[in-house]
CSV table of C-alpha atoms in Angstrom, one decimal:
chain,number,residue,atom,x,y,z
A,18,MET,CA,-7.8,95.1,-77.6
A,19,PRO,CA,-6.3,94.7,-74.1
A,20,GLN,CA,-5.1,98.0,-72.6
A,21,ALA,CA,-1.5,96.6,-72.2
A,22,LEU,CA,-1.1,96.4,-75.9
A,23,HIS,CA,-1.1,100.2,-76.1
A,24,ASP,CA,2.2,100.3,-74.3
A,25,PRO,CA,4.8,99.0,-76.7
A,26,GLN,CA,7.6,99.0,-74.1
A,27,LEU,CA,5.6,97.0,-71.7
A,28,SER,CA,4.4,94.6,-74.4
A,29,ASN,CA,7.9,94.0,-75.7
A,30,GLY,CA,9.1,93.2,-72.2
A,31,LEU,CA,6.4,90.6,-71.7
A,32,TRP,CA,6.7,88.9,-75.1
A,33,ASN,CA,9.2,88.6,-77.8
A,34,ASP,CA,9.1,86.2,-80.7
A,35,SER,CA,12.5,84.9,-79.9
A,36,ILE,CA,10.8,83.0,-77.1
A,37,TRP,CA,9.6,80.5,-79.7
A,38,ASP,CA,13.1,79.4,-80.4
A,39,VAL,CA,13.9,78.9,-76.8
A,40,LEU,CA,10.7,76.8,-76.3
A,41,LEU,CA,11.4,74.7,-79.4
A,42,GLU,CA,14.9,73.9,-78.3
A,43,SER,CA,13.7,73.2,-74.8
A,44,LEU,CA,11.0,70.9,-76.1
A,45,ALA,CA,13.6,68.9,-78.0
A,46,GLU,CA,15.6,68.6,-74.7
A,47,GLY,CA,12.5,67.5,-72.7
A,48,LYS,CA,12.6,70.7,-70.5
A,49,VAL,CA,9.0,72.0,-70.8
A,50,ILE,CA,6.0,71.3,-68.5
A,51,PRO,CA,2.5,72.5,-69.5
A,52,VAL,CA,0.2,73.6,-66.6
A,53,VAL,CA,-3.3,73.2,-68.0
A,54,GLY,CA,-6.3,75.2,-66.6
A,55,PRO,CA,-10.0,75.3,-67.1
A,56,ASP,CA,-10.1,77.6,-70.1
A,57,VAL,CA,-8.6,74.8,-72.3
A,58,LEU,CA,-11.5,72.5,-71.6
A,59,THR,CA,-14.0,73.5,-74.3
A,60,LEU,CA,-16.8,71.2,-75.2
A,61,GLU,CA,-19.3,70.9,-78.1
A,62,ILE,CA,-22.7,70.3,-76.5
A,63,ASN,CA,-25.8,70.2,-78.8
A,64,GLY,CA,-24.0,72.6,-81.3
A,65,ALA,CA,-22.9,75.0,-78.6
A,66,THR,CA,-19.4,75.6,-77.4
A,67,MET,CA,-18.8,76.0,-73.7
A,68,LEU,CA,-16.3,75.3,-71.0
A,69,LEU,CA,-16.5,72.1,-69.0
A,70,GLU,CA,-17.1,74.1,-65.8
A,71,GLN,CA,-19.9,76.1,-67.5
A,72,TYR,CA,-21.5,72.8,-68.6
A,73,ILE,CA,-21.4,71.4,-65.1
A,74,ALA,CA,-22.6,74.6,-63.6
A,75,ARG,CA,-25.5,74.7,-66.1
A,76,GLU,CA,-26.5,71.1,-65.2
A,77,LEU,CA,-26.4,71.8,-61.4
A,78,ALA,CA,-28.3,75.0,-61.8
A,79,ALA,CA,-31.0,73.3,-64.0
A,80,LYS,CA,-31.5,70.6,-61.3
A,81,TYR,CA,-32.0,73.1,-58.5
A,82,HIS,CA,-33.7,75.9,-60.5
A,83,GLY,CA,-36.8,77.1,-58.6
A,84,LYS,CA,-35.6,75.3,-55.4
A,85,ILE,CA,-32.7,77.6,-54.4
A,86,PRO,CA,-32.9,81.4,-54.8
A,87,GLY,CA,-30.2,83.1,-56.9
A,88,ILE,CA,-29.1,80.0,-58.7
A,89,ALA,CA,-29.0,81.7,-62.2
A,90,LEU,CA,-25.6,81.8,-63.8
A,91,PRO,CA,-23.5,85.0,-63.9
A,92,ALA,CA,-21.0,85.8,-66.6
A,93,GLU,CA,-17.9,85.1,-64.5
A,94,GLY,CA,-17.0,82.1,-62.4
A,95,PRO,CA,-20.3,80.1,-63.0
A,96,LEU,CA,-19.3,76.9,-61.1
A,97,ASN,CA,-18.0,78.9,-58.2
A,98,HIS,CA,-21.3,80.9,-58.1
A,99,VAL,CA,-23.5,77.7,-58.2
A,100,VAL,CA,-21.4,76.0,-55.5
A,101,GLY,CA,-21.7,79.1,-53.3
A,102,ARG,CA,-25.5,79.0,-53.7
A,103,LEU,CA,-25.8,75.3,-53.1
A,104,LEU,CA,-23.6,75.1,-50.1
A,105,PRO,CA,-26.1,76.5,-47.5
A,106,TYR,CA,-28.7,74.1,-48.7
A,107,LEU,CA,-26.7,70.9,-49.3
A,108,LYS,CA,-24.6,71.6,-46.2
A,109,SER,CA,-21.3,70.2,-47.4
A,110,HIS,CA,-18.8,70.2,-50.3
A,111,PHE,CA,-19.0,66.4,-50.2
A,112,ALA,CA,-22.7,66.5,-51.3
A,113,ILE,CA,-22.0,68.9,-54.1
A,114,ARG,CA,-19.0,66.8,-55.3
A,115,ASN,CA,-21.4,63.8,-55.4
A,116,GLU,CA,-23.7,65.8,-57.7
A,117,ILE,CA,-20.7,66.7,-60.0
A,118,ASN,CA,-19.5,63.1,-60.0
A,119,HIS,CA,-23.0,62.0,-61.2
A,120,ILE,CA,-23.2,64.7,-63.9
A,121,VAL,CA,-19.7,63.8,-65.4
A,122,LYS,CA,-20.2,60.0,-65.2
A,123,GLN,CA,-23.7,60.2,-66.7
A,124,ASN,CA,-22.4,62.2,-69.7
A,125,GLU,CA,-18.9,60.8,-69.9
A,126,SER,CA,-19.2,59.5,-73.5
A,127,ALA,CA,-20.2,63.0,-74.7
A,128,LEU,CA,-17.3,64.8,-73.0
A,129,ARG,CA,-14.5,64.7,-75.5
A,130,PRO,CA,-11.1,66.4,-75.4
A,131,SER,CA,-10.9,69.8,-77.1
A,132,ARG,CA,-8.7,70.4,-80.2
A,133,THR,CA,-6.4,72.4,-77.9
A,134,LEU,CA,-5.8,69.3,-75.6
A,135,ARG,CA,-5.3,67.1,-78.6
A,136,LEU,CA,-2.7,69.4,-80.2
A,137,LEU,CA,-0.9,69.6,-76.9
A,138,ALA,CA,-0.9,65.8,-76.6
A,139,ASP,CA,0.5,65.6,-80.2
A,140,ILE,CA,3.7,67.4,-79.1
A,141,LEU,CA,5.4,64.1,-78.3
A,142,PRO,CA,8.4,65.4,-76.3
A,143,LEU,CA,5.9,66.7,-73.6
A,144,ASP,CA,5.8,63.9,-71.0
A,145,LEU,CA,4.8,65.6,-67.7
A,146,PHE,CA,1.6,67.6,-67.6
A,147,VAL,CA,0.2,69.4,-64.6
A,148,SER,CA,-3.6,69.8,-64.5
A,149,THR,CA,-5.4,72.3,-62.2
A,150,THR,CA,-8.8,70.8,-63.1
A,151,PHE,CA,-10.5,67.7,-61.8
A,152,ASP,CA,-11.5,66.1,-65.0
A,153,SER,CA,-9.7,63.4,-67.0
A,154,LEU,CA,-10.0,65.0,-70.5
A,155,LEU,CA,-6.2,65.6,-70.7
A,156,GLU,CA,-5.5,61.9,-70.1
A,157,LYS,CA,-8.1,61.0,-72.7
A,158,ALA,CA,-6.5,63.3,-75.2
A,159,ILE,CA,-3.0,61.8,-74.7
A,160,ASN,CA,-4.3,58.3,-74.8
A,161,GLU,CA,-6.3,58.9,-78.0
A,162,VAL,CA,-3.5,60.8,-79.8
A,163,ARG,CA,-0.5,58.6,-78.7
A,164,PHE,CA,-1.9,55.2,-77.9
A,165,ASP,CA,-5.0,54.7,-80.1
A,166,GLY,CA,-7.3,55.2,-77.0
A,167,ASN,CA,-5.5,52.6,-74.8
A,168,PRO,CA,-5.1,53.8,-71.2
A,169,ARG,CA,-1.3,54.2,-71.1
A,170,THR,CA,-1.1,57.6,-69.4
A,171,ASP,CA,-0.3,57.7,-65.7
A,172,SER,CA,-2.5,59.9,-63.6
A,173,ILE,CA,-1.7,61.2,-60.1
A,174,SER,CA,-4.0,63.1,-57.9
A,175,PHE,CA,-2.7,65.3,-55.1
A,176,SER,CA,-4.5,65.3,-51.7
A,177,PRO,CA,-2.9,66.9,-48.7
A,178,ARG,CA,-4.9,64.7,-46.4
A,179,ARG,CA,-4.1,61.4,-48.0
A,180,GLY,CA,-2.1,59.0,-45.9
A,181,ASP,CA,1.1,57.3,-46.9
A,182,ASP,CA,-0.2,54.7,-49.3
A,183,PRO,CA,2.2,53.5,-52.1
A,184,ARG,CA,-0.8,52.4,-54.2
A,185,ARG,CA,-2.1,56.0,-54.2
A,186,PRO,CA,0.9,58.3,-54.7
A,187,ASN,CA,0.8,61.9,-53.6
A,188,ASP,CA,3.8,62.9,-55.6
A,189,LEU,CA,5.7,61.9,-58.7
A,190,ARG,CA,7.0,58.4,-58.4
A,191,GLU,CA,10.3,59.4,-60.0
A,192,CYS,CA,12.0,62.4,-61.5
A,193,LYS,CA,10.9,63.7,-64.9
A,194,LYS,CA,13.9,62.4,-66.8
A,195,THR,CA,13.2,58.8,-65.8
A,196,LEU,CA,9.5,58.8,-66.6
A,197,THR,CA,8.6,55.9,-68.8
A,198,ARG,CA,5.0,57.0,-69.6
A,199,PRO,CA,3.4,60.4,-70.1
A,200,THR,CA,2.1,61.5,-66.7
A,201,VAL,CA,-0.7,63.9,-65.7
A,202,PHE,CA,-0.4,65.3,-62.2
A,203,HIS,CA,-3.7,66.7,-60.9
A,204,LEU,CA,-2.5,69.4,-58.5
A,205,MET,CA,-6.0,70.5,-57.4
A,206,GLY,CA,-7.3,66.9,-57.0
A,207,LYS,CA,-9.3,64.7,-59.4
A,208,LEU,CA,-12.9,63.7,-59.8
A,209,SER,CA,-13.6,61.0,-57.3
A,210,PRO,CA,-16.4,59.9,-55.0
A,211,THR,CA,-14.0,59.7,-52.0
A,212,GLU,CA,-11.3,62.4,-52.6
A,213,ASP,CA,-11.4,66.2,-52.2
A,214,TYR,CA,-10.9,68.3,-55.4
A,215,VAL,CA,-11.2,72.0,-56.1
A,216,ILE,CA,-14.7,73.1,-57.1
A,217,SER,CA,-14.9,76.7,-55.8
A,218,ASP,CA,-12.7,79.7,-55.0
A,219,GLU,CA,-12.7,78.7,-51.3
A,220,ASP,CA,-11.4,75.3,-52.2
A,221,LEU,CA,-8.7,76.9,-54.4
A,222,LEU,CA,-7.7,79.2,-51.5
A,223,GLU,CA,-7.3,76.2,-49.2
A,224,ARG,CA,-5.3,74.2,-51.7
A,225,ILE,CA,-2.9,77.1,-52.3
A,226,CYS,CA,-2.4,77.4,-48.6
A,227,GLU,CA,-1.9,73.7,-48.2
A,228,LEU,CA,0.7,73.7,-51.0
A,229,GLN,CA,2.8,76.2,-49.0
A,230,SER,CA,3.4,73.5,-46.3
A,231,SER,CA,6.8,71.8,-46.7
A,232,SER,CA,5.4,68.7,-45.0
A,233,ARG,CA,2.4,68.3,-47.4
A,234,ARG,CA,3.4,69.6,-50.8
A,235,PRO,CA,4.6,67.2,-53.5
A,236,GLU,CA,8.3,68.0,-53.3
A,237,ARG,CA,9.4,65.9,-56.3
A,238,LEU,CA,6.8,67.7,-58.6
A,239,PHE,CA,7.8,71.1,-57.3
A,240,ASP,CA,11.4,70.3,-57.9
A,241,GLU,CA,10.6,69.7,-61.5
A,242,LEU,CA,8.6,72.9,-61.8
A,243,LYS,CA,11.6,74.8,-60.6
A,244,LYS,CA,13.9,73.2,-63.2
A,245,ASN,CA,11.8,73.4,-66.4
A,246,HIS,CA,10.1,76.0,-68.5
A,247,LEU,CA,6.4,76.2,-67.6
A,248,LEU,CA,3.5,76.8,-70.1
A,249,ILE,CA,0.7,78.1,-67.8
A,250,LEU,CA,-2.3,77.6,-70.1
A,251,GLY,CA,-5.9,78.7,-69.6
A,252,GLU,CA,-5.7,79.5,-65.9
A,253,GLY,CA,-7.0,83.0,-66.1
A,254,TYR,CA,-6.1,83.7,-62.5
A,255,SER,CA,-6.9,87.0,-60.9
A,256,ASP,CA,-4.0,89.5,-60.2
A,257,TRP,CA,-2.9,88.4,-56.8
A,258,LEU,CA,-3.7,84.7,-57.3
A,259,ALA,CA,-1.6,84.7,-60.4
A,260,ARG,CA,1.3,86.2,-58.4
A,261,VAL,CA,1.0,83.6,-55.7
A,262,PHE,CA,0.8,80.7,-58.1
A,263,LEU,CA,3.9,81.9,-60.0
A,264,ARG,CA,5.8,82.3,-56.8
A,265,MET,CA,4.8,78.9,-55.6
A,266,ALA,CA,5.8,77.2,-58.8
A,267,LYS,CA,9.1,79.1,-59.0
A,268,GLY,CA,10.1,78.3,-55.5
A,269,ARG,CA,12.0,81.6,-55.0
A,270,ARG,CA,11.4,85.4,-55.3
A,271,LEU,CA,10.0,86.3,-58.7
A,272,SER,CA,12.7,88.9,-59.2
A,273,ALA,CA,15.4,86.2,-58.9
A,274,THR,CA,16.3,85.1,-62.4
A,275,CYS,CA,16.8,81.4,-63.1
A,276,GLU,CA,17.3,81.0,-66.8
A,277,ARG,CA,13.9,79.5,-67.5
A,278,TYR,CA,10.6,80.9,-68.5
A,279,GLU,CA,7.0,80.8,-67.2
A,280,VAL,CA,4.7,81.6,-70.2
A,281,LEU,CA,1.2,82.8,-69.3
A,282,ALA,CA,-1.4,82.2,-72.1
A,283,ASP,CA,-5.0,82.8,-71.3
A,284,SER,CA,-7.9,85.2,-72.2
A,285,LYS,CA,-7.6,87.4,-69.1
A,286,THR,CA,-4.0,88.2,-68.2
A,287,GLY,CA,-3.4,90.4,-71.3
A,288,GLY,CA,-6.1,92.8,-70.1
A,289,ASP,CA,-5.0,93.0,-66.5
A,290,GLN,CA,-2.9,96.1,-66.4
A,291,SER,CA,-2.0,95.8,-62.7
A,292,LEU,CA,-0.7,92.2,-63.2
A,293,LEU,CA,1.2,93.0,-66.4
A,294,THR,CA,2.9,96.0,-64.7
A,295,PHE,CA,3.9,93.8,-61.7
A,296,LEU,CA,5.3,91.1,-63.9
A,297,ASP,CA,7.2,93.5,-66.1
A,298,HIS,CA,8.8,95.1,-63.1
A,299,PHE,CA,9.4,92.1,-60.8
A,300,SER,CA,9.3,88.9,-62.8
A,301,SER,CA,11.6,89.1,-65.8
A,302,ASP,CA,11.4,85.4,-66.5
A,303,THR,CA,7.6,85.5,-67.0
A,304,ARG,CA,6.3,86.0,-70.5
A,305,VAL,CA,2.7,86.8,-71.3
A,306,PHE,CA,1.4,85.7,-74.7
A,307,LEU,CA,-0.4,88.8,-76.0
A,308,SER,CA,-1.7,87.4,-79.3
A,309,GLY,CA,-4.6,85.4,-78.0
A,310,GLY,CA,-5.4,82.9,-75.3
A,311,ALA,CA,-4.4,79.4,-74.5
A,312,ALA,CA,-5.9,77.9,-77.6
A,313,GLU,CA,-4.1,80.3,-79.9
A,314,PHE,CA,-0.8,79.7,-78.1
A,315,VAL,CA,-1.0,75.9,-78.3
A,316,GLU,CA,-2.1,76.1,-81.9
A,317,GLU,CA,1.0,78.2,-82.7
A,318,LEU,CA,3.4,76.1,-80.6
A,319,TRP,CA,2.1,72.9,-82.3
A,320,ARG,CA,2.4,74.4,-85.8
A,321,ARG,CA,6.0,75.6,-85.1
A,322,TRP,CA,7.0,72.2,-83.6
A,323,ARG,CA,5.5,70.3,-86.5
A,324,GLN,CA,7.2,72.6,-89.0
A,325,ARG,CA,10.5,72.2,-87.3
A,326,THR,CA,10.3,68.4,-87.1
A,327,GLU,CA,8.8,67.8,-90.6
A,328,SER,CA,10.5,70.4,-92.7
A,329,ASP,CA,13.7,70.8,-90.8
A,330,PRO,CA,14.8,67.3,-89.6
A,331,PRO,CA,18.4,66.8,-88.5
A,332,ALA,CA,20.8,67.4,-91.4
A,333,PRO,CA,22.2,64.2,-93.1
A,334,ARG,CA,25.4,63.2,-91.3
A,335,GLU,CA,28.5,62.2,-93.2
A,336,ALA,CA,30.1,59.1,-91.8
A,337,GLY,CA,33.6,59.3,-90.4
A,338,ALA,CA,34.2,61.6,-87.5
A,339,HIS,CA,33.2,60.8,-83.9
A,340,ARG,CA,31.2,64.0,-83.6
A,341,ASP,CA,28.6,62.6,-86.2
A,342,MET,CA,27.0,60.4,-83.6
A,343,PRO,CA,24.6,62.7,-81.6
A,344,THR,CA,24.6,62.7,-77.8
A,345,ASN,CA,22.4,60.0,-76.4
A,346,GLY,CA,21.7,59.0,-80.1
A,347,ILE,CA,20.0,56.0,-81.6
A,348,PHE,CA,22.0,53.9,-84.1
A,349,ILE,CA,19.9,52.4,-86.9
A,350,SER,CA,21.4,49.2,-88.6
A,351,TYR,CA,19.8,48.0,-91.8
A,352,ALA,CA,20.3,46.1,-95.1
A,353,SER,CA,20.5,48.5,-98.1
A,354,GLU,CA,17.2,47.2,-99.5
A,355,ASP,CA,15.4,48.6,-96.5
A,356,ARG,CA,16.6,52.1,-97.0
A,357,GLY,CA,13.1,53.4,-97.7
A,358,ALA,CA,11.7,52.0,-94.5
A,359,VAL,CA,14.7,53.4,-92.5
A,360,GLU,CA,14.1,56.9,-94.0
A,361,ASN,CA,10.5,56.7,-92.7
A,362,ILE,CA,11.7,55.6,-89.2
A,363,ALA,CA,14.2,58.5,-89.2
A,364,THR,CA,11.5,61.0,-90.1
A,365,GLY,CA,9.4,59.7,-87.2
A,366,LEU,CA,12.3,59.9,-84.8
A,367,ALA,CA,13.1,63.5,-85.9
A,368,ARG,CA,9.5,64.5,-85.5
A,369,ALA,CA,9.6,63.3,-81.9
A,370,GLY,CA,12.8,65.1,-81.3
A,371,LEU,CA,14.8,61.9,-80.8
A,372,PRO,CA,18.5,62.0,-81.9
A,373,TYR,CA,19.5,59.3,-84.4
A,374,TRP,CA,22.2,58.2,-86.8
A,375,PHE,CA,22.4,55.8,-89.7
A,376,ASP,CA,24.8,55.2,-92.6
A,377,ARG,CA,23.2,57.0,-95.5
A,378,GLU,CA,25.8,55.9,-98.0
A,379,GLN,CA,25.9,52.2,-97.2
A,380,LEU,CA,29.7,52.0,-97.6
A,381,GLY,CA,31.3,48.6,-98.0
A,382,PRO,CA,33.4,46.5,-95.6
A,383,GLY,CA,36.7,47.8,-96.9
A,384,ASP,CA,36.1,51.5,-95.9
A,385,LYS,CA,38.0,53.1,-93.1
A,386,PHE,CA,34.8,54.3,-91.7
A,387,LEU,CA,34.0,50.9,-90.2
A,388,GLN,CA,36.3,51.9,-87.3
A,389,ALA,CA,34.1,54.9,-86.5
A,390,ILE,CA,30.9,52.7,-86.8
A,391,GLU,CA,32.4,50.3,-84.2
A,392,GLN,CA,33.1,53.3,-81.9
A,393,TYR,CA,29.6,54.5,-82.4
A,394,ILE,CA,28.0,51.2,-81.4
A,395,LEU,CA,30.4,50.1,-78.6
A,396,HIS,CA,30.8,53.4,-76.9
A,397,ASP,CA,28.7,56.3,-78.2
A,398,CYS,CA,25.1,55.4,-79.0
A,399,SER,CA,22.4,54.8,-76.3
A,400,LEU,CA,20.1,52.6,-78.3
A,401,PHE,CA,20.6,50.2,-81.3
A,402,LEU,CA,17.7,49.5,-83.8
A,403,ALA,CA,18.3,46.3,-85.7
A,404,ILE,CA,16.0,46.5,-88.8
A,405,ILE,CA,14.6,43.0,-89.6
A,406,SER,CA,13.0,42.2,-93.0
A,407,LYS,CA,13.0,39.5,-95.7
A,408,HIS,CA,16.0,41.3,-97.1
A,409,SER,CA,18.0,41.0,-93.9
A,410,GLU,CA,17.0,37.4,-93.5
A,411,ASN,CA,18.1,36.5,-97.0
A,412,ARG,CA,21.5,38.1,-96.6
A,413,PRO,CA,23.9,36.0,-94.4
A,414,ARG,CA,26.6,38.6,-94.9
A,415,GLY,CA,26.7,42.4,-94.9
A,416,VAL,CA,27.9,45.3,-92.9
A,417,PHE,CA,24.7,45.3,-90.9
A,418,ARG,CA,25.6,41.7,-89.7
A,419,GLN,CA,28.9,43.1,-88.4
A,420,GLU,CA,27.0,45.9,-86.7
A,421,TRP,CA,24.8,43.3,-85.0
A,422,ASP,CA,27.9,41.5,-83.7
A,423,TRP,CA,29.3,44.7,-82.2
A,424,ALA,CA,25.9,45.6,-80.6
A,425,LEU,CA,25.8,42.1,-79.0
A,426,LYS,CA,29.2,42.8,-77.4
A,427,VAL,CA,28.0,46.0,-75.5
A,428,PRO,CA,28.5,45.2,-71.8
A,429,GLY,CA,25.3,44.4,-70.0
A,430,GLN,CA,23.0,44.8,-73.0
A,431,LEU,CA,21.5,41.3,-72.5
A,432,HIS,CA,19.9,42.5,-69.3
A,433,PRO,CA,16.1,42.6,-70.1
A,434,ARG,CA,15.6,46.0,-68.5
A,435,LEU,CA,18.1,47.8,-70.6
A,436,ASN,CA,16.8,46.9,-74.0
A,437,PHE,CA,19.9,48.4,-75.8
A,438,ILE,CA,19.0,46.3,-78.9
A,439,VAL,CA,15.5,46.9,-80.3
A,440,PRO,CA,14.7,44.6,-83.2
A,441,VAL,CA,12.3,46.3,-85.6
A,442,VAL,CA,10.4,44.3,-88.2
A,443,VAL,CA,9.5,46.5,-91.2
A,444,ASP,CA,7.6,44.0,-93.4
A,445,ASP,CA,5.1,41.3,-92.9
A,446,ASN,CA,7.5,38.9,-91.1
A,447,SER,CA,5.9,38.9,-87.7
A,448,VAL,CA,8.4,36.3,-86.3
A,449,PRO,CA,11.5,36.5,-88.5
A,450,SER,CA,12.9,33.0,-88.8
A,451,ARG,CA,16.5,33.9,-89.6
A,452,ALA,CA,17.1,36.8,-87.3
A,453,ASP,CA,20.1,36.4,-85.0
A,454,PRO,CA,19.1,33.8,-82.4
A,455,ARG,CA,20.8,36.0,-79.8
A,456,PHE,CA,17.8,38.4,-80.3
A,457,GLN,CA,15.3,35.8,-79.2
A,458,HIS,CA,15.0,37.1,-75.6
A,459,LEU,CA,14.2,40.6,-76.9
A,460,THR,CA,10.8,42.0,-77.8
A,461,TYR,CA,10.4,42.8,-81.5
A,462,ALA,CA,8.7,46.0,-82.6
A,463,SER,CA,6.5,45.8,-85.7
A,464,LEU,CA,6.6,48.9,-87.9
A,465,PRO,CA,5.4,47.9,-91.4
A,466,GLY,CA,7.1,50.1,-94.0
A,467,GLY,CA,8.9,51.9,-91.2
A,468,GLN,CA,5.8,53.9,-90.1
A,469,VAL,CA,6.6,55.0,-86.6
A,470,THR,CA,3.8,54.8,-84.0
A,471,PRO,CA,3.3,56.9,-80.8
A,472,GLY,CA,3.7,53.8,-78.7
A,473,PHE,CA,7.1,53.0,-80.3
A,474,ILE,CA,8.3,56.5,-79.6
A,475,GLU,CA,7.3,56.3,-76.0
A,476,GLN,CA,9.1,52.9,-75.7
A,477,LEU,CA,12.3,54.5,-77.1
A,478,ARG,CA,12.0,57.6,-75.0
A,479,GLY,CA,11.5,55.5,-71.8
A,480,THR,CA,14.5,53.3,-72.6
A,481,LEU,CA,16.8,56.3,-73.4
A,482,ARG,CA,16.1,57.7,-69.9
A,483,HIS,CA,17.2,54.6,-68.1
């Protein structure tokens, strides 16, 4: 048991279960950024579990065993140790990176994302990830979990020596709230035959120093790090390096409160009494997860998020008052026969943390509540889902038809970039023949039975941000 756990006062100051409530609320609002480190990258190789950097170090050591003295692997920092031994013989970091490139490329099909990465990717409100490792396993996890393996995740690699080339961005292209795709920012560089990336403690020291320069650092990224809660997962930094990294991310003195948390979850910090004491005294916004490492933290966060979205979706809303339409909400318009499919869509939206509203009672045209519906569509909602099916096609009249008319009157909604109206087909009609002809310029989404897909959620999330 880590020594810090013997001090109840210190432990309570560094972690309190109420932090889960803050994180879950902030997730729903899109105000959390994970910072993913090497201890999250576990692999299954020939029945053995090891970290990616351990695997690469083992392969390097095996190749040069017997040729270079002292190449055997120590218990701590194996890749850094091997790089240190190789450098006097291979003469440059470039040559060592070429060796690492070859190892990873040669075994790419066997290098699969860990369960921890996949669980993190499954928390759909997370859209901006910072990686401090050079691999692409995090992008793979997001693509597999959210896009059936299709390469839809943006990847940005920071290099302080890269020139101004718009095709190779050195910073976020846009602020977090306007991202249209999940994005992984490789703060320490990414595996490449031509780019620098961190492979040793010396590289890490240089990168940290370079990131202190206002002329080189990715300002837009660091602005987002200042404004959002940070989940620093699996870094395992030593005492002073952890202090420097936290200070760099926070952008101000650690003792200056800013109403957002940095959560440290790794296998080392909980046992570092000096670091824990420093954080408890000088960094009240930093919380250390003391019930395990990064894997245990992500598992618990994922479990609580799924429990919240599956077992506690937004309460049914009674039609009538203006307050029933949630802020930035999605209006779902449907024929009564499609109620089951709409319930499935609503469950998917709730699970993703997207606000929505639909008429659960299917009131008739004579009800006063139609005035509120008109207000919701014309002035309050941010997105309009028109549910298309054989039932809607066979009904030339209905409240949903009136709702479509109102949606088509929203100023500017016909502009192709806005996509205010999203027609959603919920049965086998791939090209509905009787849907409103004014929808023809729009792209239809196909959700058979109302089963929501990760790609559909990302489409809605991107549209809501514009």
